[in-house]
Coordinates of C-alpha atoms and ligand atoms in Angstrom, one line a residue:
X1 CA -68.0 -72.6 32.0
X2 CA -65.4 -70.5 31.1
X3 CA -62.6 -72.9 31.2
X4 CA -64.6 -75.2 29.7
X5 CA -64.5 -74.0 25.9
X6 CA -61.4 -74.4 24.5
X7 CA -60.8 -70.9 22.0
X8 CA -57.7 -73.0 20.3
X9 CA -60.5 -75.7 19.2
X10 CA -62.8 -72.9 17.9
X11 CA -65.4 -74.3 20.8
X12 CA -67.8 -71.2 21.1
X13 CA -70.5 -71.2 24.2
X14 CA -74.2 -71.4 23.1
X15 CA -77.3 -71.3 25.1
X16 CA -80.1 -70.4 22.8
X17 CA -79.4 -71.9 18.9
X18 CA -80.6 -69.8 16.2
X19 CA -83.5 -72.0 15.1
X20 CA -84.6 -70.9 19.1
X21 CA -83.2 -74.5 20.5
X22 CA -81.7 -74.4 24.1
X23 CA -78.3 -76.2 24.2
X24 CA -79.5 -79.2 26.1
X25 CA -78.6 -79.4 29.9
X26 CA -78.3 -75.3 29.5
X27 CA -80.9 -72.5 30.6
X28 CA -81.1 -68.6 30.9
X29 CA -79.8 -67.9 33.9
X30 CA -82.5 -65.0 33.5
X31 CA -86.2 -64.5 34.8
X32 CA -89.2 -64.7 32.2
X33 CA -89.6 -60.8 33.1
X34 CA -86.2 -60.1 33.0
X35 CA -85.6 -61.2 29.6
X36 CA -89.1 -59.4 28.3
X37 CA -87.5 -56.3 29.7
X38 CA -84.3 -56.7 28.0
X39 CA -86.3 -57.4 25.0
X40 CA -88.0 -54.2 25.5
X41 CA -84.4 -52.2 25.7
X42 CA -83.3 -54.3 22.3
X43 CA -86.2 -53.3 20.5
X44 CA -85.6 -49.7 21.8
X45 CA -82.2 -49.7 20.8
X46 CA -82.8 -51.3 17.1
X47 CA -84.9 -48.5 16.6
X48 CA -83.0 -45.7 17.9
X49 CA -80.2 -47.0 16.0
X50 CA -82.3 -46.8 12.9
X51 CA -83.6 -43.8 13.7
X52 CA -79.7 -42.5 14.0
X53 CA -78.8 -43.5 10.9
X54 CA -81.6 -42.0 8.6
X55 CA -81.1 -38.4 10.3
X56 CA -77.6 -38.7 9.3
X57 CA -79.2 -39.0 5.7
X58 CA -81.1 -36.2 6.5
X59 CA -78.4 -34.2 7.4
X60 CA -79.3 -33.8 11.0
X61 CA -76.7 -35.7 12.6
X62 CA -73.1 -36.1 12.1
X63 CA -71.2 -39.6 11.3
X64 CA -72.9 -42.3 12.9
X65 CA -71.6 -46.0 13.5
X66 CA -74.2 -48.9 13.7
X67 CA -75.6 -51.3 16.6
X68 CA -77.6 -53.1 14.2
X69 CA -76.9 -57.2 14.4
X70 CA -74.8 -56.1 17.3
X71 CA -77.7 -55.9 20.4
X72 CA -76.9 -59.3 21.9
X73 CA -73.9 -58.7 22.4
X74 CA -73.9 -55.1 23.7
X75 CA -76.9 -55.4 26.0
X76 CA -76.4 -58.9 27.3
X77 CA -73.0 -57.6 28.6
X78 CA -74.3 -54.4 29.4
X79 CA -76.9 -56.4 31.9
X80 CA -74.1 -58.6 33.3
X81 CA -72.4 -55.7 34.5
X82 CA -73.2 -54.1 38.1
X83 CA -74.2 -49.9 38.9
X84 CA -70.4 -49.8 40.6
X85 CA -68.3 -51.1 37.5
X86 CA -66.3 -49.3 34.8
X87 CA -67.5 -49.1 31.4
X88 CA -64.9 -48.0 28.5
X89 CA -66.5 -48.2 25.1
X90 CA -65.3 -47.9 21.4
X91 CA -67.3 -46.0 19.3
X92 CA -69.7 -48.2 18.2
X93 CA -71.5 -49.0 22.0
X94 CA -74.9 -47.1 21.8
X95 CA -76.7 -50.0 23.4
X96 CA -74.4 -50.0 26.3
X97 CA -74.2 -46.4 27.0
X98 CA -78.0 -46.8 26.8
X99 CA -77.9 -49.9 29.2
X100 CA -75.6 -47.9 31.5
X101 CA -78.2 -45.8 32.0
X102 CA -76.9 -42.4 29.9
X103 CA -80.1 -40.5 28.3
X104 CA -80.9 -41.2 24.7
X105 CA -80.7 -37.4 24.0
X106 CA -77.3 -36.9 25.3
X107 CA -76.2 -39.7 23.0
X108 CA -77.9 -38.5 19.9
X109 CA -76.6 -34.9 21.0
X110 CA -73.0 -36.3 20.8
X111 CA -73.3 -37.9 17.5
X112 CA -75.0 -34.2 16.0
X113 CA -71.9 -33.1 17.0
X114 CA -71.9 -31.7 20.5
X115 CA -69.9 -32.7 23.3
X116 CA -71.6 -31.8 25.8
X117 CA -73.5 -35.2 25.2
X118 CA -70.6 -37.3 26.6
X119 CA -71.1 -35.8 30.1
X120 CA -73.0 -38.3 31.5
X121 CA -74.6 -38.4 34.8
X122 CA -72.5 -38.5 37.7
X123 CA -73.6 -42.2 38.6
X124 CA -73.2 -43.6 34.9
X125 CA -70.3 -45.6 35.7
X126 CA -69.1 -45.6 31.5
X127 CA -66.1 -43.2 30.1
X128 CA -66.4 -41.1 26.7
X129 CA -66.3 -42.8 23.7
X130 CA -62.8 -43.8 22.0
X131 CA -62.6 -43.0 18.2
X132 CA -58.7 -44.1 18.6
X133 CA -59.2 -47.9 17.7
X134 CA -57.5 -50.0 20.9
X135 CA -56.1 -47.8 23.0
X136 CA -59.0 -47.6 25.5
X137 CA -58.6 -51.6 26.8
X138 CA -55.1 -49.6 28.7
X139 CA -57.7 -46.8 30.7
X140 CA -59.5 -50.2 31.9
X141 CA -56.5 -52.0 33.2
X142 CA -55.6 -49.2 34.4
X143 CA -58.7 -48.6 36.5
X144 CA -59.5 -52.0 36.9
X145 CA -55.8 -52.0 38.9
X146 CA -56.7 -49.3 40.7
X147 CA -59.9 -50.7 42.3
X148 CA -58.1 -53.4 43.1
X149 CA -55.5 -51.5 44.9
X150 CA -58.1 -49.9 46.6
X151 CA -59.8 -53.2 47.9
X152 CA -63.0 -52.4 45.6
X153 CA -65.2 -54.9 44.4
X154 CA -66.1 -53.9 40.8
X155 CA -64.9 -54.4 37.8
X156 CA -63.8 -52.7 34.0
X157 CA -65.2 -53.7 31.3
X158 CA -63.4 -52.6 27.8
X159 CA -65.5 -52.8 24.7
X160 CA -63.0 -53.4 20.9
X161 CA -63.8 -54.8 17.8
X162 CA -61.8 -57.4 16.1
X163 CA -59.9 -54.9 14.6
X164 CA -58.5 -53.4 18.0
X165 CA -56.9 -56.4 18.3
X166 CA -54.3 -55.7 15.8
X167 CA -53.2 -52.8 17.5
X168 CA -50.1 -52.5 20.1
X169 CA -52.2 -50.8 22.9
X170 CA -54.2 -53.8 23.0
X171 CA -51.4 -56.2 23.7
X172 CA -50.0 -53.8 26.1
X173 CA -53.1 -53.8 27.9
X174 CA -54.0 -57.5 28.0
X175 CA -49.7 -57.6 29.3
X176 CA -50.6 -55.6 31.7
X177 CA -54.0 -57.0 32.8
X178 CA -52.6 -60.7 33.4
X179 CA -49.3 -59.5 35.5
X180 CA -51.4 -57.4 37.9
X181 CA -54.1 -59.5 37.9
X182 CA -56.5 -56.8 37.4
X183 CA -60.2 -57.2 37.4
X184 CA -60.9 -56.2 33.8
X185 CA -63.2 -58.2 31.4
X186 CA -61.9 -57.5 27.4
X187 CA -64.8 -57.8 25.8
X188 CA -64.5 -57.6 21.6
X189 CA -67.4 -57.8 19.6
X190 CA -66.2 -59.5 16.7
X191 CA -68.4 -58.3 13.7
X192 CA -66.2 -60.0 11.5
X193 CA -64.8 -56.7 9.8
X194 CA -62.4 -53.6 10.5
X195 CA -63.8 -51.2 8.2
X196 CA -63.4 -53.3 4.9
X197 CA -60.8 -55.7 6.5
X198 CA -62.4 -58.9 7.3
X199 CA -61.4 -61.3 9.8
X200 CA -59.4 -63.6 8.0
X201 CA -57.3 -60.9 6.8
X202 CA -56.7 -59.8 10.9
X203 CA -54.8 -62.4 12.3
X204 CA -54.0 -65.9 11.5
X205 CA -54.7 -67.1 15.1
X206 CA -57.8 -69.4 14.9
X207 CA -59.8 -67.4 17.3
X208 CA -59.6 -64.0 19.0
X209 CA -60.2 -65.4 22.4
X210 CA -57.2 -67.9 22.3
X211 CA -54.8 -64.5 22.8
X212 CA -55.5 -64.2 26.3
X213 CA -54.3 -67.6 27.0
X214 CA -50.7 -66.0 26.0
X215 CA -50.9 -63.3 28.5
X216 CA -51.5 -66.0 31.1
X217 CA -55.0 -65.5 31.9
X218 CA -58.8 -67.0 30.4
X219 CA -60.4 -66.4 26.8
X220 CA -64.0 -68.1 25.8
X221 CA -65.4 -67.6 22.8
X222 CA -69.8 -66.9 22.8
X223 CA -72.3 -66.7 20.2
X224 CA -72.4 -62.9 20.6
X225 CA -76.1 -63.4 18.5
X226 CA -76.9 -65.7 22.0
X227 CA -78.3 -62.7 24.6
X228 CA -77.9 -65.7 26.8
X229 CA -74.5 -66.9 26.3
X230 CA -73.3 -63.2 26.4
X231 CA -74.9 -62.6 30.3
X232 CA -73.6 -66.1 31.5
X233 CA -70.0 -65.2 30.2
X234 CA -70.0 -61.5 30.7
X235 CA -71.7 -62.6 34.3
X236 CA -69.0 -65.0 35.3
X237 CA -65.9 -63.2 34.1
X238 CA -67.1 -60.1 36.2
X239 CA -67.3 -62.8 39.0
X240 CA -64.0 -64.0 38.6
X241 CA -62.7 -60.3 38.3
X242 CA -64.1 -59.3 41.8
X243 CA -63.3 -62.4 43.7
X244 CA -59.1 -61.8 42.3
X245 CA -58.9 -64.3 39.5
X246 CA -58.1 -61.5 37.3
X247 CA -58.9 -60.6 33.7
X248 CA -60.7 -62.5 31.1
X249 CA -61.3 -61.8 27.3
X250 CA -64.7 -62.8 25.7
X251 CA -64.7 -62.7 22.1
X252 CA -68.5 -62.5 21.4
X253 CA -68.9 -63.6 17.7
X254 CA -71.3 -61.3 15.8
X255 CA -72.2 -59.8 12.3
X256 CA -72.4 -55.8 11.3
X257 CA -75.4 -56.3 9.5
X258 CA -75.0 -52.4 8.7
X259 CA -71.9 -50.4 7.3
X260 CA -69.2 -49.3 9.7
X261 CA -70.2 -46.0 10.0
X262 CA -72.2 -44.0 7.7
X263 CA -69.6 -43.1 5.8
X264 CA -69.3 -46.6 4.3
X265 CA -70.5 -48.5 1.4
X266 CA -70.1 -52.5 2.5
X267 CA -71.4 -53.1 -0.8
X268 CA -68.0 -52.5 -2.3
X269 CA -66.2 -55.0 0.2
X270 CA -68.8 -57.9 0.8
X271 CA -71.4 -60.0 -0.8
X272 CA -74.9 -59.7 -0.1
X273 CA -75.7 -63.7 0.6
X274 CA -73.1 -63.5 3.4
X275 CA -75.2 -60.5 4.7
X276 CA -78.4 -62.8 4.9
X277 CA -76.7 -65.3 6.2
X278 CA -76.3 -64.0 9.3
X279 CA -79.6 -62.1 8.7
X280 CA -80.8 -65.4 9.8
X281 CA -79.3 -65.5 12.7
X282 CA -80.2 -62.2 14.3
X283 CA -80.3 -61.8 17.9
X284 CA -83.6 -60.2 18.1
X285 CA -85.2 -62.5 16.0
X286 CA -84.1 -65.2 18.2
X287 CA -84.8 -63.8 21.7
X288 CA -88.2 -63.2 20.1
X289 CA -88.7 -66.6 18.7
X290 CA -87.5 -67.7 22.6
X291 CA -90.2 -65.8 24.2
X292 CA -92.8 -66.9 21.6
X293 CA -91.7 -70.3 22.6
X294 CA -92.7 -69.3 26.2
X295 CA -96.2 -68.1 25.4
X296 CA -94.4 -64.4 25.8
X297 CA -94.8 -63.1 22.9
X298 CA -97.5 -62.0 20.8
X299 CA -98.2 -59.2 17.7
X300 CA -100.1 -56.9 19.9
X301 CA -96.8 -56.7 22.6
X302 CA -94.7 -56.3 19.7
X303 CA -96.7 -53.6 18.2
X304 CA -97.4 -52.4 22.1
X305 CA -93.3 -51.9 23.0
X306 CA -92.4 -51.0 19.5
X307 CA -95.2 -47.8 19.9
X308 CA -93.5 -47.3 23.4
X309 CA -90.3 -46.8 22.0
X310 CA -90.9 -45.3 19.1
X311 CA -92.5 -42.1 21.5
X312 CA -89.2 -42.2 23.7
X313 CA -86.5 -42.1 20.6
X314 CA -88.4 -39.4 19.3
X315 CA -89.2 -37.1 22.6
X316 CA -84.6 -37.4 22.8
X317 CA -84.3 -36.6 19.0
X318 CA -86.4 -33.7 19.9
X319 CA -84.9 -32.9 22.9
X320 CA -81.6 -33.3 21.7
X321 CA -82.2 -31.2 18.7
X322 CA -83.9 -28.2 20.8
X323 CA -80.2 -27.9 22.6
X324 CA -78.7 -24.9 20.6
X325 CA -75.3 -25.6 19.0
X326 CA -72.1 -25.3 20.6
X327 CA -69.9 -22.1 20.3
X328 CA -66.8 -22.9 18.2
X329 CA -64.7 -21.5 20.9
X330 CA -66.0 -24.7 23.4
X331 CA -64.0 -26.8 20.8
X332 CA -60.5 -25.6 22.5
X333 CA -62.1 -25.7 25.7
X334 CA -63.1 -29.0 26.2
X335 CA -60.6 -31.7 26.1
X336 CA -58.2 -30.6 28.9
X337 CA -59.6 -29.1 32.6
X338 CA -56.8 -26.5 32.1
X339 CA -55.9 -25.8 28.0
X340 CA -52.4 -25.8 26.9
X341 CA -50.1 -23.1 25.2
X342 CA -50.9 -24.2 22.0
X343 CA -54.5 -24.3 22.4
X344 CA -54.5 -20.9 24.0
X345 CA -52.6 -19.4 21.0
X346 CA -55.1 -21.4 18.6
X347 CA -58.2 -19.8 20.8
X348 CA -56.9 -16.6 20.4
X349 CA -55.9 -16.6 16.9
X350 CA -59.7 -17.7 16.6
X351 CA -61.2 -14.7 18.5
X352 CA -58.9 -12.5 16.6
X353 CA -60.7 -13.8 13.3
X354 CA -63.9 -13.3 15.1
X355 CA -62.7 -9.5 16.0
X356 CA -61.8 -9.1 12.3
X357 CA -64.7 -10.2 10.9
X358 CA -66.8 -7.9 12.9
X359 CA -65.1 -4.9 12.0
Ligands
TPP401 C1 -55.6 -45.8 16.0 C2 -56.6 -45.8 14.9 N1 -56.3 -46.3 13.7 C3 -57.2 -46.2 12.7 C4 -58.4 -45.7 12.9 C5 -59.5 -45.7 11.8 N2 -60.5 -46.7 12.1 C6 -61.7 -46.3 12.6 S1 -62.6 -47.6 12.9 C7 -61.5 -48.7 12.3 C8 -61.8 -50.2 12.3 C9 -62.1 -50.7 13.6 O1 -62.5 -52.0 13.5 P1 -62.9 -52.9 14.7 O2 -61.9 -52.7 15.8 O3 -63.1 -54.3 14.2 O4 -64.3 -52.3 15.3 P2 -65.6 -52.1 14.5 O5 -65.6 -50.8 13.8 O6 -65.8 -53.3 13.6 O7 -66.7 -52.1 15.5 C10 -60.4 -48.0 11.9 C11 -59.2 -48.7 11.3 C12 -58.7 -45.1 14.2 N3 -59.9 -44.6 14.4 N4 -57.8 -45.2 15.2

């Protein structure tokens, strides 16, 4: 299907409309129980993400950035992917580090501030999270380059916003990816805004995907709000990428219902009616009007699996908030296995304060 949607047309994959429609002659390519298990993790991650943002505003946690209006995209991916591959995220992917398998309280324990919640089990196949906007899509060509030279079938998966895709390190990467062939997908959740810069204001190409085609290789464009569409494209580029056709960029076309992180006010950059507008078409509304559809669905589950999760968030929020905070000192310690000049002279200037203080 991939070649099949032209990005330079604006064609975008569909499977499941949001009035709960399948695209005729289309079908999940998903079991009845798989997708009520995926529904389970969407609900789980709505509320988590919830959950993440109002202990921000009770000053339990540090700055947060959203999922919300964003779960299609990030967990039908996520599911696409297989235990082997390579995950590198932005900073926004808390539905996919959850997918990957990395435990909620390690992920709340990085956003209250301590790093020690980015070192994920050793068989979570996902990197930490970039704050640097773009420059992560290089670490996947990278990697995705090197399991090819190693004669491994996986691939790397890089995770951007529409945003990254104004910056050099993501043209360097996609170069890169379609000279060496490597098996990475580019996956950008377009939300439709950088922080307050929307899309329009980005680029004047007509879609994101069409900028593959000028590194040589293949760019579809999905309903991102389609859990369905995301798998089947996330699913076949990670096909392609194994069996050597190289790299493909999915543009998965989404909405930040939310604010970019909490340190935003999207009220000052964007009107409310466009907000509902795509309040109408969100993804868990519409995998839930799918399994209705299918005699899946009822009030009782939904109350049932919203109970569920609502025990598991909060056992990690505990968890995570029984872990006692870091020492200042881990701060220098942490970023290189062995620390540089500098940051020797900057740890011991600190423990020198410490010294003073004390006397
Ligand atoms: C290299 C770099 N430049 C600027 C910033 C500040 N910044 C943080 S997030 C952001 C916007 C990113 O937008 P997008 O890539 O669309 O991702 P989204 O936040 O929408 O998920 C910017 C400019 C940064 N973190 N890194």
């Amino acid at each position: 299907m991939i070649g099949k949607y032209d990005p330079l047309k604006g064609e975008m994959r569909c499977i499941l409309h949001p009035d709960g429609r399948l695209e005729e002659g289309l079908k999940p390519d998903l079991s009845d129980q798989s997708v009520r298990n995926i529904y389970r993790k969407m609900v789980l991650i709505r509320l988590a993400d919830q959950k993440a943002l109002n202990l921000q505003r009770q000053g339990r946690l540090g700055t947060y950035a959203p999922v919300i209006g964003q779960e299609a995209a990030q967990v039908g991916s996520a599911q696409a992917l297989e235990k082997g591959d390579w995950v590198f995220p932005s900073f926004r992917e808390m539905g996919v580090f959850y997918m990957r398998g990395a435990p909620l309280k390690d992920i709340y324990l990085y956003w209250m501030g301590n790093e020690a919640g980015q070192k994920v089990p050793e068989d979570v196949n996902i990197f930490p999270i970039s704050v640097p906007v773009g420059t992560h899509p290089l670490h996947a060509v990278g990697a995705g380059w090197a399991a090819k030279l190693k004669g491994e079938k996986i691939c790397t998966i890089a995770y951007f916003g529409d945003g990254a895709t104004s910056e050099g390190d993501f043209h360097e990467a996609m170069n890169f990816a379609g000279v060496f062939q490597t098996p990475t997908i580019f996956f950008c959740q377009n939300n439709q805004y950088a922080i307050s810069v929307p899309r329009k204001k980005q680029t004047a190409a007509k879609t994101l995907a069409q900028k593959a085609m000028a590194y040589g290789f293949a760019g579809v464009q999905v309903d991102g709000n389609d859990l369905f569409a995301v798998y089947a494209a996330t699913r076949e580029a990670r096909e392609r990428a194994i069996s050597g056709l190289g790299p493909t960029m999915i543009e998965a076309v989404t909405y930040r219902f939310g604010p970019h992180t909490t340190a935003d006010d999207p009220s000052k950059y964007r009107e409310d009616a466009e907000v509902w507008e795509w309040r109408a078409r969100d993804p868990m509304l519409r995998l839930q009007g799918y399994l209705r559809g299918r005699g899946l669905w009822s009030e009782d589950q939904e109350a049932k699996i919203k109970a569920e999760a609502e025990a598991i968030v909060n056992q990690a929020i505990q968890e995570a908030e029984s872990v006692p905070p870091p020492e200042p000192e881990e701060m220098f310690k942490y970023t290189f296995a062995e620390m540089t000049r500098i940051l020797k002279e900057q740890l011991d200037d600190y423990l020198a304060f410490l010294r003073e203080k004390e006397t």
